Short mmCIF file of C-alpha atoms in Angstrom, two decimals:
data_model
loop_
_atom_site.label_atom_id
_atom_site.label_comp_id
_atom_site.label_asym_id
_atom_site.label_seq_id
_atom_site.Cartn_x
_atom_site.Cartn_y
_atom_site.Cartn_z
CA UNK A 1 43.09 19.69 36.03
CA UNK A 2 45.02 17.78 33.37
CA UNK A 3 42.99 16.45 30.43
CA UNK A 4 43.53 12.73 31.31
CA UNK A 5 42.38 13.44 34.87
CA UNK A 6 39.28 15.26 33.59
CA UNK A 7 38.45 12.30 31.37
CA UNK A 8 39.03 9.89 34.25
CA UNK A 9 36.79 11.95 36.53
CA UNK A 10 33.98 11.90 33.97
CA UNK A 11 34.48 8.17 33.38
CA UNK A 12 34.41 7.38 37.11
CA UNK A 13 31.20 9.38 37.48
CA UNK A 14 29.71 7.34 34.61
CA UNK A 15 30.63 4.15 36.50
CA UNK A 16 28.81 5.49 39.58
CA UNK A 17 25.76 6.22 37.40
CA UNK A 18 25.83 2.74 35.84
CA UNK A 19 26.18 1.06 39.23
CA UNK A 20 23.04 2.79 40.49
CA UNK A 21 21.12 2.04 37.30
CA UNK A 22 21.94 -1.70 37.38
CA UNK A 23 20.90 -2.03 41.02
CA UNK A 24 17.66 -0.12 40.38
CA UNK A 25 16.73 -2.70 37.74
CA UNK A 26 16.68 -5.40 40.43
CA UNK A 27 14.83 -3.21 42.93
CA UNK A 28 12.04 -2.20 40.54
CA UNK A 29 11.36 -5.74 39.31
CA UNK A 30 11.50 -7.41 42.74
CA UNK A 31 7.67 -7.82 42.88
CA UNK A 32 7.71 -9.53 39.47
CA UNK A 33 10.48 -11.90 40.55
CA UNK A 34 8.56 -12.70 43.74
CA UNK A 35 5.48 -13.58 41.71
CA UNK A 36 7.45 -15.47 39.08
CA UNK A 37 8.99 -17.78 41.70
CA UNK A 38 5.84 -17.89 43.89
CA UNK A 39 7.82 -16.75 46.93
CA UNK A 40 6.27 -15.95 50.29
CA UNK A 41 7.46 -12.85 52.15
CA UNK A 42 9.58 -15.07 54.37
CA UNK A 43 11.20 -16.83 51.42
CA UNK A 44 11.97 -13.51 49.77
CA UNK A 45 13.59 -12.28 53.00
CA UNK A 46 15.80 -15.39 52.98
CA UNK A 47 16.84 -14.69 49.38
CA UNK A 48 17.67 -11.07 50.24
CA UNK A 49 19.97 -12.34 52.99
CA UNK A 50 22.11 -13.66 50.13
CA UNK A 51 22.32 -10.12 48.79
CA UNK A 52 23.38 -8.74 52.16
CA UNK A 53 25.90 -11.51 52.84
CA UNK A 54 27.46 -11.08 49.40
CA UNK A 55 27.72 -7.33 49.87
CA UNK A 56 29.62 -7.70 53.15
CA UNK A 57 31.88 -10.51 51.87
CA UNK A 58 32.74 -8.62 48.70
CA UNK A 59 34.12 -5.51 50.40
CA UNK A 60 37.35 -6.92 51.88
CA UNK A 61 37.76 -8.98 48.70
CA UNK A 62 37.44 -5.75 46.73
CA UNK A 63 40.11 -4.10 48.84
CA UNK A 64 42.53 -6.97 48.21
CA UNK A 65 41.80 -7.09 44.47
CA UNK A 66 42.33 -3.35 44.06
CA UNK A 67 45.62 -3.50 45.97
CA UNK A 68 46.85 -6.29 43.71
CA UNK A 69 45.54 -5.10 40.33
CA UNK A 70 44.71 -1.42 40.77
CA UNK A 71 41.30 0.23 40.68
CA UNK A 72 41.26 0.58 36.88
CA UNK A 73 41.82 -3.13 36.20
CA UNK A 74 39.53 -4.18 39.06
CA UNK A 75 36.72 -2.02 37.68
CA UNK A 76 37.16 -3.31 34.13
CA UNK A 77 36.79 -6.90 35.34
CA UNK A 78 34.10 -6.44 38.00
CA UNK A 79 31.92 -4.31 35.78
CA UNK A 80 31.53 -7.25 33.46
CA UNK A 81 30.61 -9.59 36.32
CA UNK A 82 28.25 -7.20 38.11
CA UNK A 83 25.64 -6.65 35.34
CA UNK A 84 25.82 -10.34 34.44
CA UNK A 85 24.56 -11.03 37.97
CA UNK A 86 21.21 -9.65 36.82
CA UNK A 87 20.94 -12.51 34.31
CA UNK A 88 21.64 -15.06 37.05
CA UNK A 89 18.89 -13.46 39.12
CA UNK A 90 16.47 -13.48 36.18
CA UNK A 91 17.03 -17.19 35.52
CA UNK A 92 16.87 -18.30 39.18
CA UNK A 93 14.45 -21.19 39.60
CA UNK A 94 13.80 -21.16 43.36
CA UNK A 95 14.69 -19.38 46.58
CA UNK A 96 18.07 -21.14 46.90
CA UNK A 97 19.29 -20.25 43.42
CA UNK A 98 17.91 -16.72 43.80
CA UNK A 99 19.88 -16.27 47.04
CA UNK A 100 23.04 -17.57 45.36
CA UNK A 101 22.54 -15.32 42.33
CA UNK A 102 21.92 -12.27 44.50
CA UNK A 103 24.98 -13.12 46.59
CA UNK A 104 27.18 -13.36 43.49
CA UNK A 105 25.84 -10.10 42.12
CA UNK A 106 26.40 -8.39 45.48
CA UNK A 107 30.01 -9.61 45.68
CA UNK A 108 30.72 -8.11 42.26
CA UNK A 109 28.88 -4.93 43.25
CA UNK A 110 31.06 -4.57 46.35
CA UNK A 111 34.24 -4.97 44.32
CA UNK A 112 32.92 -2.26 41.97
CA UNK A 113 32.07 -0.13 45.02
CA UNK A 114 35.58 -0.30 46.47
CA UNK A 115 37.29 0.12 43.10
CA UNK A 116 35.30 3.14 41.95
CA UNK A 117 35.80 4.90 45.31
CA UNK A 118 39.52 4.06 45.15
CA UNK A 119 39.68 5.53 41.64
CA UNK A 120 37.96 8.65 42.97
CA UNK A 121 40.47 8.91 45.82
CA UNK A 122 43.36 8.52 43.36
CA UNK A 123 41.92 11.40 41.32
CA UNK A 124 41.57 13.48 44.48
CA UNK A 125 45.25 12.82 45.20
CA UNK A 126 46.27 13.86 41.70
CA UNK A 127 44.16 17.02 41.60
CA UNK A 128 44.52 18.02 45.26
CA UNK A 129 40.80 18.63 45.75
CA UNK A 130 37.67 16.74 46.90
CA UNK A 131 35.76 14.95 44.13
CA UNK A 132 33.96 11.98 45.70
CA UNK A 133 30.73 13.70 46.68
CA UNK A 134 30.01 14.72 43.10
CA UNK A 135 30.76 11.19 41.93
CA UNK A 136 28.34 9.81 44.52
CA UNK A 137 25.70 12.16 43.10
CA UNK A 138 26.13 10.17 39.89
CA UNK A 139 25.02 7.05 41.76
CA UNK A 140 21.83 8.85 42.82
CA UNK A 141 21.17 9.89 39.21
CA UNK A 142 21.74 6.29 38.14
CA UNK A 143 19.25 5.00 40.68
CA UNK A 144 16.66 7.45 39.40
CA UNK A 145 17.30 6.56 35.74
CA UNK A 146 17.27 2.83 36.45
CA UNK A 147 14.09 3.15 38.50
CA UNK A 148 12.38 5.02 35.68
CA UNK A 149 13.45 2.38 33.14
CA UNK A 150 12.29 -0.41 35.45
CA UNK A 151 8.96 1.28 36.06
CA UNK A 152 8.36 1.69 32.32
CA UNK A 153 9.38 -1.93 31.67
CA UNK A 154 7.02 -3.20 34.35
CA UNK A 155 4.16 -1.02 33.10
CA UNK A 156 4.69 -2.28 29.54
CA UNK A 157 4.75 -5.90 30.67
CA UNK A 158 8.34 -6.49 29.55
CA UNK A 159 9.49 -9.88 30.92
CA UNK A 160 12.09 -9.71 33.68
CA UNK A 161 14.57 -11.77 31.66
CA UNK A 162 14.35 -9.45 28.66
CA UNK A 163 14.61 -6.35 30.86
CA UNK A 164 17.62 -7.69 32.78
CA UNK A 165 19.35 -8.93 29.60
CA UNK A 166 19.03 -5.50 28.00
CA UNK A 167 20.22 -3.77 31.18
CA UNK A 168 23.18 -6.14 31.53
CA UNK A 169 24.23 -5.69 27.90
CA UNK A 170 23.98 -1.91 28.08
CA UNK A 171 25.79 -1.84 31.42
CA UNK A 172 28.67 -4.02 30.22
CA UNK A 173 29.21 -2.06 27.01
CA UNK A 174 28.99 1.33 28.72
CA UNK A 175 31.19 0.14 31.60
CA UNK A 176 33.92 -1.17 29.31
CA UNK A 177 33.93 2.07 27.32
CA UNK A 178 33.99 4.24 30.44
CA UNK A 179 36.75 2.34 32.23
CA UNK A 180 39.13 2.80 29.30
CA UNK A 181 39.60 6.41 30.45
CA UNK A 182 40.48 5.60 34.08
CA UNK A 183 43.95 6.29 35.47
CA UNK A 184 46.30 3.72 36.95
CA UNK A 185 46.91 3.79 40.71
CA UNK A 186 50.47 4.74 41.64
CA UNK A 187 50.41 2.41 44.67
CA UNK A 188 48.85 -0.64 43.00
CA UNK A 189 50.57 -3.89 43.94
CA UNK A 190 52.01 -2.65 47.25
CA UNK A 191 50.91 -2.87 50.88
CA UNK A 192 48.66 -5.08 53.01
CA UNK A 193 45.43 -6.36 51.50
CA UNK A 194 43.26 -6.28 54.62
CA UNK A 195 42.95 -4.00 57.66
CA UNK A 196 40.83 -4.09 60.78
CA UNK A 197 39.29 -0.66 61.47
CA UNK A 198 41.33 0.61 64.44
CA UNK A 199 42.08 4.08 65.81
CA UNK A 200 41.03 6.88 63.40
CA UNK A 201 39.85 4.28 60.90
CA UNK A 202 37.48 2.88 63.54
CA UNK A 203 36.09 6.38 64.18
CA UNK A 204 35.47 6.79 60.46
CA UNK A 205 33.79 3.38 60.46
CA UNK A 206 31.55 4.58 63.30
CA UNK A 207 30.50 7.64 61.27
CA UNK A 208 29.97 5.49 58.18
CA UNK A 209 27.88 3.00 60.19
CA UNK A 210 25.44 5.69 61.27
CA UNK A 211 25.44 7.46 57.90
CA UNK A 212 24.50 4.21 56.15
CA UNK A 213 22.02 3.47 58.95
CA UNK A 214 20.21 6.76 58.29
CA UNK A 215 20.17 6.14 54.55
CA UNK A 216 18.82 2.61 55.01
CA UNK A 217 16.16 3.87 57.39
CA UNK A 218 15.10 6.52 54.88
CA UNK A 219 14.75 4.00 52.05
CA UNK A 220 12.49 1.79 54.14
CA UNK A 221 10.50 4.11 56.39
CA UNK A 222 9.92 7.56 54.86
CA UNK A 223 6.91 6.60 52.74
CA UNK A 224 5.56 4.41 55.54
CA UNK A 225 5.82 7.29 58.04
CA UNK A 226 3.87 9.65 55.75
CA UNK A 227 1.20 7.03 55.08
CA UNK A 228 0.63 5.60 58.55
CA UNK A 229 1.47 8.52 60.85
CA UNK A 230 0.23 11.46 58.75
CA UNK A 231 -2.51 9.77 56.72
CA UNK A 232 -1.02 10.88 53.41
CA UNK A 233 -2.49 9.26 50.28
CA UNK A 234 -0.24 6.66 48.62
CA UNK A 235 0.97 9.02 45.88
CA UNK A 236 1.96 11.72 48.34
CA UNK A 237 3.66 9.19 50.60
CA UNK A 238 5.75 8.00 47.67
CA UNK A 239 6.54 11.59 46.78
CA UNK A 240 8.12 12.03 50.20
CA UNK A 241 10.82 9.57 49.26
CA UNK A 242 11.28 11.34 45.93
CA UNK A 243 11.80 14.61 47.83
CA UNK A 244 14.44 12.90 49.95
CA UNK A 245 16.17 11.47 46.88
CA UNK A 246 16.23 14.85 45.12
CA UNK A 247 17.74 16.71 48.08
CA UNK A 248 20.19 13.84 48.62
CA UNK A 249 21.39 14.26 45.03
CA UNK A 250 21.54 18.05 45.29
CA UNK A 251 23.53 17.89 48.51
CA UNK A 252 26.06 15.55 46.92
CA UNK A 253 26.50 17.83 43.92
CA UNK A 254 27.48 20.63 46.33
CA UNK A 255 29.42 18.43 48.74
CA UNK A 256 32.90 18.71 47.20
CA UNK A 257 32.82 22.51 47.31
CA UNK A 258 31.70 22.43 50.94
CA UNK A 259 34.54 20.08 51.93
CA UNK A 260 37.11 22.20 50.09
CA UNK A 261 35.87 25.37 51.78
CA UNK A 262 35.03 24.19 55.31
CA UNK A 263 36.93 20.92 55.85
CA UNK A 264 35.68 17.41 56.49
CA UNK A 265 35.09 17.70 60.25
CA UNK A 266 32.83 20.74 59.97
CA UNK A 267 30.93 19.31 56.98
CA UNK A 268 30.18 16.00 58.74
CA UNK A 269 29.17 17.62 62.02
CA UNK A 270 26.95 20.19 60.33
CA UNK A 271 25.42 17.50 58.12
CA UNK A 272 24.68 15.29 61.15
CA UNK A 273 22.90 18.17 62.89
CA UNK A 274 21.00 19.00 59.70
CA UNK A 275 19.84 15.39 59.31
CA UNK A 276 18.71 15.23 62.94
CA UNK A 277 16.86 18.55 62.65
CA UNK A 278 15.12 17.39 59.49
CA UNK A 279 14.04 14.07 60.99
CA UNK A 280 12.74 15.73 64.16
CA UNK A 281 10.78 18.24 62.05
CA UNK A 282 9.31 15.36 60.05
CA UNK A 283 8.15 13.41 63.11
CA UNK A 284 7.28 16.24 65.53
CA UNK A 285 4.74 18.23 63.52
CA UNK A 286 1.21 16.98 62.83
CA UNK A 287 0.98 17.96 59.17
CA UNK A 288 2.11 16.44 55.89
CA UNK A 289 3.85 19.69 54.88
CA UNK A 290 6.08 19.54 57.96
CA UNK A 291 7.00 15.95 57.20
CA UNK A 292 7.87 16.73 53.57
CA UNK A 293 10.01 19.70 54.60
CA UNK A 294 11.69 17.64 57.29
CA UNK A 295 12.58 14.77 54.97
CA UNK A 296 13.93 17.26 52.41
CA UNK A 297 16.21 18.71 55.11
CA UNK A 298 17.15 15.19 56.20
CA UNK A 299 18.25 14.37 52.65
CA UNK A 300 20.48 17.43 52.51
CA UNK A 301 22.09 16.36 55.77
CA UNK A 302 22.68 12.72 54.86
CA UNK A 303 23.99 13.60 51.39
CA UNK A 304 27.56 14.58 52.15
CA UNK A 305 28.43 12.32 55.08
CA UNK A 306 29.35 9.01 53.39
CA UNK A 307 31.39 10.53 50.51
CA UNK A 308 33.25 12.78 52.95
CA UNK A 309 34.11 9.87 55.23
CA UNK A 310 35.20 7.57 52.40
CA UNK A 311 37.38 10.33 50.97
CA UNK A 312 39.11 10.65 54.35
CA UNK A 313 39.69 6.92 54.87
CA UNK A 314 42.97 6.57 52.91
CA UNK A 315 44.74 9.17 55.06
CA UNK A 316 43.47 7.68 58.35
CA UNK A 317 45.68 4.56 58.30
CA UNK A 318 48.98 3.40 56.82
CA UNK A 319 47.33 0.98 54.39
CA UNK A 320 46.52 1.20 50.67
CA UNK A 321 43.51 3.44 49.88
CA UNK A 322 41.33 0.55 48.69
CA UNK A 323 41.94 -1.39 51.92
CA UNK A 324 41.02 1.63 54.04
CA UNK A 325 37.90 2.25 51.96
CA UNK A 326 36.89 -1.42 52.22
CA UNK A 327 37.34 -1.42 56.00
CA UNK A 328 35.21 1.70 56.50
CA UNK A 329 32.57 0.63 53.97
CA UNK A 330 32.20 -2.82 55.55
CA UNK A 331 31.32 -1.20 58.87
CA UNK A 332 29.04 1.23 57.04
CA UNK A 333 27.12 -1.53 55.26
CA UNK A 334 26.38 -3.12 58.62
CA UNK A 335 24.60 0.12 59.52
CA UNK A 336 22.42 0.01 56.41
CA UNK A 337 21.24 -3.46 57.42
CA UNK A 338 20.77 -2.56 61.11
CA UNK A 339 18.77 0.66 60.70
CA UNK A 340 15.46 -0.52 59.22
CA UNK A 341 14.85 -3.40 61.67
CA UNK A 342 16.00 -1.23 64.61
CA UNK A 343 13.33 1.34 63.78
CA UNK A 344 10.75 -1.44 63.39
CA UNK A 345 11.63 -2.91 66.78
CA UNK A 346 11.56 0.49 68.51
CA UNK A 347 8.30 1.43 66.80
CA UNK A 348 6.58 -1.53 68.43
CA UNK A 349 7.28 -0.01 71.83
CA UNK A 350 7.24 3.75 71.19
CA UNK A 351 5.41 4.35 67.92
CA UNK A 352 7.02 5.04 64.55
CA UNK A 353 7.53 8.80 64.98
CA UNK A 354 9.28 8.39 68.32
CA UNK A 355 11.38 5.50 67.02
CA UNK A 356 12.64 7.55 64.09
CA UNK A 357 13.35 10.55 66.29
CA UNK A 358 15.26 8.52 68.87
CA UNK A 359 17.36 6.60 66.37
CA UNK A 360 18.26 9.63 64.25
CA UNK A 361 19.16 11.67 67.34
CA UNK A 362 21.41 8.88 68.65
CA UNK A 363 23.03 8.53 65.22
CA UNK A 364 23.68 12.28 64.97
CA UNK A 365 25.29 12.31 68.42
CA UNK A 366 27.54 9.38 67.50
CA UNK A 367 28.61 11.10 64.28
CA UNK A 368 29.40 14.33 66.13
CA UNK A 369 31.76 12.33 68.34
CA UNK A 370 33.19 10.15 65.57
CA UNK A 371 33.90 13.13 63.32
CA UNK A 372 37.08 13.82 65.27
CA UNK A 373 38.58 10.92 63.30
CA UNK A 374 38.43 13.26 60.28
CA UNK A 375 40.94 15.71 61.75
CA UNK A 376 43.97 16.04 59.57
CA UNK A 377 41.94 15.07 56.49
CA UNK A 378 40.32 18.44 55.82
CA UNK A 379 40.67 18.19 52.07
CA UNK A 380 42.00 15.96 49.34
CA UNK A 381 45.53 14.77 49.76
CA UNK A 382 48.07 16.85 47.90
CA UNK A 383 49.59 15.31 44.80
CA UNK A 384 52.72 13.32 45.52
CA UNK A 385 54.94 12.91 42.52
CA UNK A 386 54.05 13.32 38.87
CA UNK A 387 50.73 11.90 37.78
CA UNK A 388 51.03 8.72 35.79
#
């Protein structure tokens, strides 16, 4: 790998880390913000709708911006706006301004999301090998680091505004320094700026939908399942999510090598079966040990699916890479929002264990079918022309 490409790969991974760390700041201080604004659970849910709406709206906008300006320029601009969104959240005075601030932060986050994945795809094209899964592992590391910082800030009684101001300042400085090393996209400025997911792109969107659905379900239900269905103490229930997060990160670190060796179709299908097996082990056995082992296996399965699908998106349609990534990610985000309430609704009728088992099994089956959209994208695209 050429030295500029190595530097760009490291810089893009840093951007993934920073993105996770900034978002974790919001997540860890959510209880403090709720208390600060005296919000009921219902009011907080309304505010979070702003976050979800902004995330969806920002994805196609991100695709268009990256087509026009290139992923390097888009990242340099959006990674100033994204951390600043934390300050808007910190200074929100009521549920309406909180929803608006979260929406603005989520729009910027989605532009960052598209741009950093597009930069990763450009580096895959230049080097001729998969790289995205390792970069996504950086996001997991960032979430862990940001969560630790947020936990320490909360324990020390640091005000939300001071915590978010420090996080925003650090994020902006680190982001500006990192993005200086990114490469310019060869195709920037050309091609359509929006695409509906059709044909192979729709199949990739289907896989992304269920991959994000499983991840969203894990974030919301793993600790609850250990606590309510297995009677685990609160600390052990929380540890179950930590186990999932660790295996998710480990799986992503190994994901690029697996794709290079076995191809995208086999990796996604094997990962879907692994996730389903892990979830069924977690919900079928009566003990806490079975549940912990099952969620660890589930994390390994979920780990590689989204990066593998996003890496395949640019070669699935005759549109610019950022537009293809935005189309697939938009469908995927819908899955992350649909999964948690779907499990809650099913649990009311079947119980939580059965609801998780049914939903994960259905998702795995859908991904096994949708993985055929990955054919012809078994590895990174070969370099075309001299790297710029």
